[in-house]
CSV table of N, CA and C in Angstrom, one decimal:
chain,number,residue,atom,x,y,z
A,1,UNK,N,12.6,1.6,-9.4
A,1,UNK,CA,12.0,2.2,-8.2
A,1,UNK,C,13.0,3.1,-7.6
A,2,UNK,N,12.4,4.2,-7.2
A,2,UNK,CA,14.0,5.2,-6.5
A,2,UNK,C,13.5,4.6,-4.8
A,3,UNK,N,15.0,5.1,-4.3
A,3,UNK,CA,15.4,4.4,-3.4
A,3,UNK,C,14.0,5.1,-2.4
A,4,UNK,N,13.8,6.9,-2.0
A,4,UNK,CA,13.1,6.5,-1.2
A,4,UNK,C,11.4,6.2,-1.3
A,5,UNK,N,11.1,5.8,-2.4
A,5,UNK,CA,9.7,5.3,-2.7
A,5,UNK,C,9.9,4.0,-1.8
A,6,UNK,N,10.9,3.1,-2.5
A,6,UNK,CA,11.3,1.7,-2.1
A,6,UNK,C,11.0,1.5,-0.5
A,7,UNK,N,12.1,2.9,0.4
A,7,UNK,CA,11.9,2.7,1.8
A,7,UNK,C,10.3,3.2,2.4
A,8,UNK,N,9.7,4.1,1.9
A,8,UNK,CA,8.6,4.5,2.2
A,8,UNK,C,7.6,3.3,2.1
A,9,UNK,N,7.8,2.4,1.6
A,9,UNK,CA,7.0,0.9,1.0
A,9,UNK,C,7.2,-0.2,1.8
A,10,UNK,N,7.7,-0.5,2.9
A,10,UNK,CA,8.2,-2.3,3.2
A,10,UNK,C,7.3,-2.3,3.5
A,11,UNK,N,5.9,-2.3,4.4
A,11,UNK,CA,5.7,-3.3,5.2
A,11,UNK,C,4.3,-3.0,4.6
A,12,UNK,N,3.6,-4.0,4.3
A,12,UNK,CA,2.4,-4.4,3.6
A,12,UNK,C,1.4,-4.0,4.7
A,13,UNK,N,1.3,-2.8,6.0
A,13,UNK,CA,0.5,-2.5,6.6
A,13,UNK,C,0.5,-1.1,6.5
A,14,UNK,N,2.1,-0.4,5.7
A,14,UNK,CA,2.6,0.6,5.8
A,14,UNK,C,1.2,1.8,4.8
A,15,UNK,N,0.6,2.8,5.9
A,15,UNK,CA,-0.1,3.9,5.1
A,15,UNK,C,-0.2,3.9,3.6
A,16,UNK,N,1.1,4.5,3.4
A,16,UNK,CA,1.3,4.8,1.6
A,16,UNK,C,1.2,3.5,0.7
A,17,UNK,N,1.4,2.4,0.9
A,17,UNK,CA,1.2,1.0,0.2
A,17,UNK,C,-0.4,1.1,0.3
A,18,UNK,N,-0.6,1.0,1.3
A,18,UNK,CA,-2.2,0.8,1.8
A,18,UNK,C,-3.0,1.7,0.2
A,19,UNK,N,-2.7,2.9,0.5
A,19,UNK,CA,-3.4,3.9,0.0
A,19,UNK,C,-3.2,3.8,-1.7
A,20,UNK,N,-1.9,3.8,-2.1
A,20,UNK,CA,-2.0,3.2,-3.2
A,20,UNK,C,-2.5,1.8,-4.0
A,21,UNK,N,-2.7,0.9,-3.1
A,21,UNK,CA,-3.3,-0.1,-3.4
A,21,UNK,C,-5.0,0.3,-3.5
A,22,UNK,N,-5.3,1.0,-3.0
A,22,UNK,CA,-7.1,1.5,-2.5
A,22,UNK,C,-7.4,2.4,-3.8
A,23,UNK,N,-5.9,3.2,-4.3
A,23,UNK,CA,-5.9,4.1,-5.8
A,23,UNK,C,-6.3,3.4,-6.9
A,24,UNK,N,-5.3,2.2,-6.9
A,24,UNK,CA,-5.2,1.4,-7.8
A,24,UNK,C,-6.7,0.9,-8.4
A,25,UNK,N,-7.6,1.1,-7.7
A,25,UNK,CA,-9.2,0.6,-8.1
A,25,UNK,C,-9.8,1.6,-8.7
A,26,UNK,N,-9.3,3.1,-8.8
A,26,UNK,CA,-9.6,3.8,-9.1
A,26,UNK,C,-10.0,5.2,-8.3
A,27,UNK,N,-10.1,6.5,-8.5
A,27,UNK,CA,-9.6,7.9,-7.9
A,27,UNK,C,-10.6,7.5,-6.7
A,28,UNK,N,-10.1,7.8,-5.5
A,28,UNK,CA,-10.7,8.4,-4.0
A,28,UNK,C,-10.4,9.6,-3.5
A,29,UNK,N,-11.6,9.5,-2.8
A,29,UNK,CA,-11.3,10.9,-1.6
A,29,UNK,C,-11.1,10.6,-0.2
A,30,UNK,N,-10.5,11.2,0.7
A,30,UNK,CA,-9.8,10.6,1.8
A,30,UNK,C,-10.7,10.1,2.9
A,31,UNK,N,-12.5,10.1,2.7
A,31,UNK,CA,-13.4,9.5,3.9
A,31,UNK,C,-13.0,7.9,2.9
A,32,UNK,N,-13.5,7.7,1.6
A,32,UNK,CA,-13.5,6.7,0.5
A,32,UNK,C,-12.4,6.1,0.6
A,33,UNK,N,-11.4,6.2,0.9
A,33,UNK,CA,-9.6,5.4,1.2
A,33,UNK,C,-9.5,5.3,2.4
A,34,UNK,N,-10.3,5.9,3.6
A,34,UNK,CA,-10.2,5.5,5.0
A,34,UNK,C,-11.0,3.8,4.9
A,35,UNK,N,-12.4,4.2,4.3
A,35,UNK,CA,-13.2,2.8,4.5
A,35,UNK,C,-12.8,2.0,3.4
A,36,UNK,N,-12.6,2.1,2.2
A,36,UNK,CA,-11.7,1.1,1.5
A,36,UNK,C,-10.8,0.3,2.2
A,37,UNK,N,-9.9,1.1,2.6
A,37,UNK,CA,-8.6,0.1,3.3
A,37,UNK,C,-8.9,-0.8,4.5
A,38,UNK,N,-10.1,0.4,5.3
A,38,UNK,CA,-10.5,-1.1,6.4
A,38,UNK,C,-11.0,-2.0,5.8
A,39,UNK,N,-11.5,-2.1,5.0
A,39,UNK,CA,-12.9,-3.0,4.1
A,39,UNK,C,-11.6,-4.0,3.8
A,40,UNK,N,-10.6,-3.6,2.7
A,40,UNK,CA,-9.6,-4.5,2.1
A,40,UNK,C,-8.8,-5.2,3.2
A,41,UNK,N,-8.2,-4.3,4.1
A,41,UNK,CA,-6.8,-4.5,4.7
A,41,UNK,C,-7.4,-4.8,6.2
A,42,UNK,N,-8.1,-4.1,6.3
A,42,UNK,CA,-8.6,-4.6,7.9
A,42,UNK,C,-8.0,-3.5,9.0
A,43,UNK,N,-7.4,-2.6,8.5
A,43,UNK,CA,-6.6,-1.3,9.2
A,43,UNK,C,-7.6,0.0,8.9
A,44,UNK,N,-7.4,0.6,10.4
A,44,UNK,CA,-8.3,2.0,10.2
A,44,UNK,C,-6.7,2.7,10.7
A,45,UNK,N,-6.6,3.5,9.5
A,45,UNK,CA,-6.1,4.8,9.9
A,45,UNK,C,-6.9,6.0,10.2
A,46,UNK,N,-5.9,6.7,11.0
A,46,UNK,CA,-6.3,8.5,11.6
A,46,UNK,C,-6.2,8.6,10.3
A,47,UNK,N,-7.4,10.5,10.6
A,47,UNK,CA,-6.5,11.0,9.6
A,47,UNK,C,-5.7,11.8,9.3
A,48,UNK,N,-5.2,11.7,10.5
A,48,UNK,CA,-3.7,12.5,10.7
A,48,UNK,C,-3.2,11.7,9.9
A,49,UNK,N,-2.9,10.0,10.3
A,49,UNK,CA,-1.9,9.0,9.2
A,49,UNK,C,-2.4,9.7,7.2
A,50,UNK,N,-3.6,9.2,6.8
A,50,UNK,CA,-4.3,9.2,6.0
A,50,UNK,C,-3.6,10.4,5.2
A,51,UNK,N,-3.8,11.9,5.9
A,51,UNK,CA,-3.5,13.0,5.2
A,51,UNK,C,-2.1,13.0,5.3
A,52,UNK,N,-1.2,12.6,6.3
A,52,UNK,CA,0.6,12.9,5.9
A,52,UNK,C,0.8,11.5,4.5
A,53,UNK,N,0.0,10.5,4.7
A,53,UNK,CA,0.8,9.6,3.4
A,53,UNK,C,0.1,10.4,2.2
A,54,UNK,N,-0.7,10.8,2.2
A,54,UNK,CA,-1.3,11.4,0.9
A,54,UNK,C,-0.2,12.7,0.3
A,55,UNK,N,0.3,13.5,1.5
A,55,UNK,CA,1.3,14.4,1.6
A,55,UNK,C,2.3,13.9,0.9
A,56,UNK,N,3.0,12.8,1.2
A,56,UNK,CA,4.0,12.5,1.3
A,56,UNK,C,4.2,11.3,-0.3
A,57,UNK,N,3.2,10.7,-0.9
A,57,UNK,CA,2.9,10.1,-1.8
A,57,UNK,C,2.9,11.3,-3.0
A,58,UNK,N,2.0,12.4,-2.6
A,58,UNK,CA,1.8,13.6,-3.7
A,58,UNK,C,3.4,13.9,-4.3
A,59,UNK,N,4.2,14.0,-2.9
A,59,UNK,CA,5.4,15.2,-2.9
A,59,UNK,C,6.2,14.2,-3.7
A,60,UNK,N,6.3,13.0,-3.9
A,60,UNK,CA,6.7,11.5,-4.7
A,60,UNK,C,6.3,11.4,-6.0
A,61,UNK,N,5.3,11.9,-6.4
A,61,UNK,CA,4.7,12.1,-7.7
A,61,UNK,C,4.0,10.8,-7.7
A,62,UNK,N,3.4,9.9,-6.8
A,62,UNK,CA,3.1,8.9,-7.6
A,62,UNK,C,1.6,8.7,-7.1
A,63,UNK,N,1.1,9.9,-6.3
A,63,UNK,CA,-0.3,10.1,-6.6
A,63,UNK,C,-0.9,11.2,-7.3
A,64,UNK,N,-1.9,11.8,-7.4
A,64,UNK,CA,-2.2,13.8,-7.6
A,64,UNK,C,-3.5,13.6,-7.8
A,65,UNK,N,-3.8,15.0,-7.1
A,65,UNK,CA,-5.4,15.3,-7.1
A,65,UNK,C,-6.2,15.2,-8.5
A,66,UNK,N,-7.4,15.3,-8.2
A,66,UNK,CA,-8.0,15.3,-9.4
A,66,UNK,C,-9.1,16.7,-9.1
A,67,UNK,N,-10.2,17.0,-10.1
A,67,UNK,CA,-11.5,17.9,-9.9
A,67,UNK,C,-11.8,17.6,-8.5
A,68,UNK,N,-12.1,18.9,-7.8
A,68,UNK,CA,-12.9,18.2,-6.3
A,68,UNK,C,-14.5,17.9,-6.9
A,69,UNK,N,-15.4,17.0,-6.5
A,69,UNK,CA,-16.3,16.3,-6.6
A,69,UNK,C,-17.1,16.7,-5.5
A,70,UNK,N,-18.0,17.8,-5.3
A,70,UNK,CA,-18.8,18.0,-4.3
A,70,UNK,C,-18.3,18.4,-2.6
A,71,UNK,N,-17.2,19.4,-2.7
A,71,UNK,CA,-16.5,20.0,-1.8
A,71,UNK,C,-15.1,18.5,-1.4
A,72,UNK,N,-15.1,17.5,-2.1
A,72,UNK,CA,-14.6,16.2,-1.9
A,72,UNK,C,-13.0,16.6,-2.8
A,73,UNK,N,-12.5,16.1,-2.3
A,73,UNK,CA,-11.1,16.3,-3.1
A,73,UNK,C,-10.1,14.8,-3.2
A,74,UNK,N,-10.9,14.2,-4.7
A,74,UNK,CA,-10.5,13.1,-4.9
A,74,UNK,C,-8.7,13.0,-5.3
A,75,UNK,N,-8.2,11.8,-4.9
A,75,UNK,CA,-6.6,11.5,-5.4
A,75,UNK,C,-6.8,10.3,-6.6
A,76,UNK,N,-5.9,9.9,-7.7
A,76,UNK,CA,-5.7,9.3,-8.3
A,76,UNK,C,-4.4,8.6,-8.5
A,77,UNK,N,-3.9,7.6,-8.4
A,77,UNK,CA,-2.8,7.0,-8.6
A,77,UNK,C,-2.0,7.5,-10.0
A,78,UNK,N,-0.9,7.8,-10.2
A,78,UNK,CA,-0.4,8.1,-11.5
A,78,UNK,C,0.7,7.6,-11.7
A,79,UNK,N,0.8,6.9,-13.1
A,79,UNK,CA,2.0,6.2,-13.6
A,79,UNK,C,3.0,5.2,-12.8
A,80,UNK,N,3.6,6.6,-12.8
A,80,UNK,CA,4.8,6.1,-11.3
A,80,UNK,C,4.5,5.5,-10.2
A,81,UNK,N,2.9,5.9,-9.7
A,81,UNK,CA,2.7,5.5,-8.4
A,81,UNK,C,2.2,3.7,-8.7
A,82,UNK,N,2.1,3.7,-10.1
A,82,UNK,CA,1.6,2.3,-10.6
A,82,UNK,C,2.7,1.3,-10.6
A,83,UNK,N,4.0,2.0,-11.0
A,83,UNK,CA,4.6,1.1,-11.3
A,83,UNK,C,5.4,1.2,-10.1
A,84,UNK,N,5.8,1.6,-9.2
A,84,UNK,CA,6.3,1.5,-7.8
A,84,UNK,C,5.1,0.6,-7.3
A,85,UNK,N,4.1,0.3,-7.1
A,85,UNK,CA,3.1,-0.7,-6.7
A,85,UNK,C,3.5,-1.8,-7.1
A,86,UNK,N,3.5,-2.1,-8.3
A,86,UNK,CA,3.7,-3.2,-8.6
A,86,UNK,C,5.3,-3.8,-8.7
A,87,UNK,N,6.3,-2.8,-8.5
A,87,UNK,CA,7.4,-3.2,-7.8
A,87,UNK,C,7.1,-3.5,-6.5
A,88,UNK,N,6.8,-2.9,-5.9
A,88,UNK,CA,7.3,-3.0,-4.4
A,88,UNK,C,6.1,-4.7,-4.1
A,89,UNK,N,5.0,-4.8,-4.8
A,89,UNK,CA,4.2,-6.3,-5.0
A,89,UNK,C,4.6,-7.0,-5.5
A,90,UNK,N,5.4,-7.3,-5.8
A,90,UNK,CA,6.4,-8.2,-7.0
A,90,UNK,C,7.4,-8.4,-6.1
A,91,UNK,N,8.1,-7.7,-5.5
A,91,UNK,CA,9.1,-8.0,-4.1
A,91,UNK,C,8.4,-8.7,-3.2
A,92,UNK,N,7.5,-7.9,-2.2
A,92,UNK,CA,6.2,-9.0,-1.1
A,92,UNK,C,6.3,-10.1,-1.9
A,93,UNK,N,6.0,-10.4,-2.7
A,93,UNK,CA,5.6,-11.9,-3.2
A,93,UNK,C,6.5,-12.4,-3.5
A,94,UNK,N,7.8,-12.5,-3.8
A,94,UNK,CA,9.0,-13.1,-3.9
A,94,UNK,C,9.6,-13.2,-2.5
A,95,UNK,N,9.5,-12.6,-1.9
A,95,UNK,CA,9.6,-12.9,0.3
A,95,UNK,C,8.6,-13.7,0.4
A,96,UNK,N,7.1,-13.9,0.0
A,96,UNK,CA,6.4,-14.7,0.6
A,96,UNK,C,6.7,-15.9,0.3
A,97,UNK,N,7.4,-16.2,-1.2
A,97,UNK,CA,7.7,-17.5,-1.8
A,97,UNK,C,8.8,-17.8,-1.0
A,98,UNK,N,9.5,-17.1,-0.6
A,98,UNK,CA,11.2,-17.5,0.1
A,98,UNK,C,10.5,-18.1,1.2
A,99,UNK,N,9.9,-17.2,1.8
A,99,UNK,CA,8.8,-17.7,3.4
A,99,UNK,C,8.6,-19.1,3.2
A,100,UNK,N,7.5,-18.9,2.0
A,100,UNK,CA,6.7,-20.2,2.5
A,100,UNK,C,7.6,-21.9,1.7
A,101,UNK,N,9.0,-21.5,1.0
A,101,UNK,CA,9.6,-22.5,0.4
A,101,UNK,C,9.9,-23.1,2.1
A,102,UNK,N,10.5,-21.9,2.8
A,102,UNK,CA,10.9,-22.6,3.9
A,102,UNK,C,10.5,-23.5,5.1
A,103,UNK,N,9.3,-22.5,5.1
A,103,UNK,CA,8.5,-23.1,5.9
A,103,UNK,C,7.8,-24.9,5.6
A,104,UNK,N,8.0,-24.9,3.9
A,104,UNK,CA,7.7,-26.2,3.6
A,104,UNK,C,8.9,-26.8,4.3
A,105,UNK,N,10.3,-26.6,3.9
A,105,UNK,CA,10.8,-27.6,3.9
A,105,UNK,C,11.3,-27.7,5.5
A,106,UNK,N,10.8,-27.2,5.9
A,106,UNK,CA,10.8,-27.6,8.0
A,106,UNK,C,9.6,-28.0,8.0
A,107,UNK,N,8.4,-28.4,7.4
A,107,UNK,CA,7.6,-29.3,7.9
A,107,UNK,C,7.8,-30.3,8.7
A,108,UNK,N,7.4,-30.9,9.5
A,108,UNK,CA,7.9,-32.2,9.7
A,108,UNK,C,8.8,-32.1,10.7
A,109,UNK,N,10.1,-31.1,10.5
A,109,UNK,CA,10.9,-31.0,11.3
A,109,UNK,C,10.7,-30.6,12.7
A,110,UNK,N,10.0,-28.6,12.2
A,110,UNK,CA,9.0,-28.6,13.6
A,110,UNK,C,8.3,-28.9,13.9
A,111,UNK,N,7.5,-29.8,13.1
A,111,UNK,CA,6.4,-30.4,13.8
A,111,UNK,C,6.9,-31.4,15.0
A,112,UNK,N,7.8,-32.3,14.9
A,112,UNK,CA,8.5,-33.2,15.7
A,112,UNK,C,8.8,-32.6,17.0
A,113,UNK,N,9.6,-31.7,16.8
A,113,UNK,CA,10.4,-30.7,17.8
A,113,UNK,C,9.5,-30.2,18.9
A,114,UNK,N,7.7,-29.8,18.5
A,114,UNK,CA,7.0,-29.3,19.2
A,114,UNK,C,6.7,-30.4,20.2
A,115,UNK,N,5.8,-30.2,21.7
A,115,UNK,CA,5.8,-31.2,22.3
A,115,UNK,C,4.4,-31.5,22.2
């Protein structure tokens, strides 16, 4: 993964993650990835947000337009944009495991501690 995909990626609420994850099901157009992502993620982006990560994901190569579809101008996930996903999901889930190793093993502990 280059470094600034990687940074454009942390936070699992972050636009461009969002959007690539909504790709990953196959080509949308930017009304279809607005309600996708609330539907999935529970987040409505502008589309001011919506159209700079599509910007900024294009200029990355790891999305690109496709045929427009009825004045509609669908995006498609490509290659790179797949395998930076599933890097940057492969990381989240190796923090969640670190998370929740920990959180096991203070069970008990904060539980006590609370009043």
């Amino acid at each position: 993964m280059n470094k600034k995909s990687s940074q454009l990626l942390r936070r699992p609420n972050d636009p461009p993650l969002l959007l690539l994850t909504s790709l990953a099901s196959g080509p949308k157009h930017g009304y279809a990835l607005l309600k996708d992502i609330e539907e999935f993620a529970g987040v409505t982006l502008s589309p001011g947000t919506l159209y700079g990560a599509i910007t900024r994901l294009e200029e990355l190569g790891l999305i690109e337009p496709v045929a427009e579809v009825e004045r509609r101008r669908p995006y498609r996930i490509t290659t790179d944009g797949r395998q930076v996903l599933r890097e940057v999901t492969t990381e989240m889930r190796r923090l969640a495991d670190v998370v929740s190793r920990v959180f096991d093993s203070l069970r008990g502990v904060c539980d006590e501690a609370e009043p």
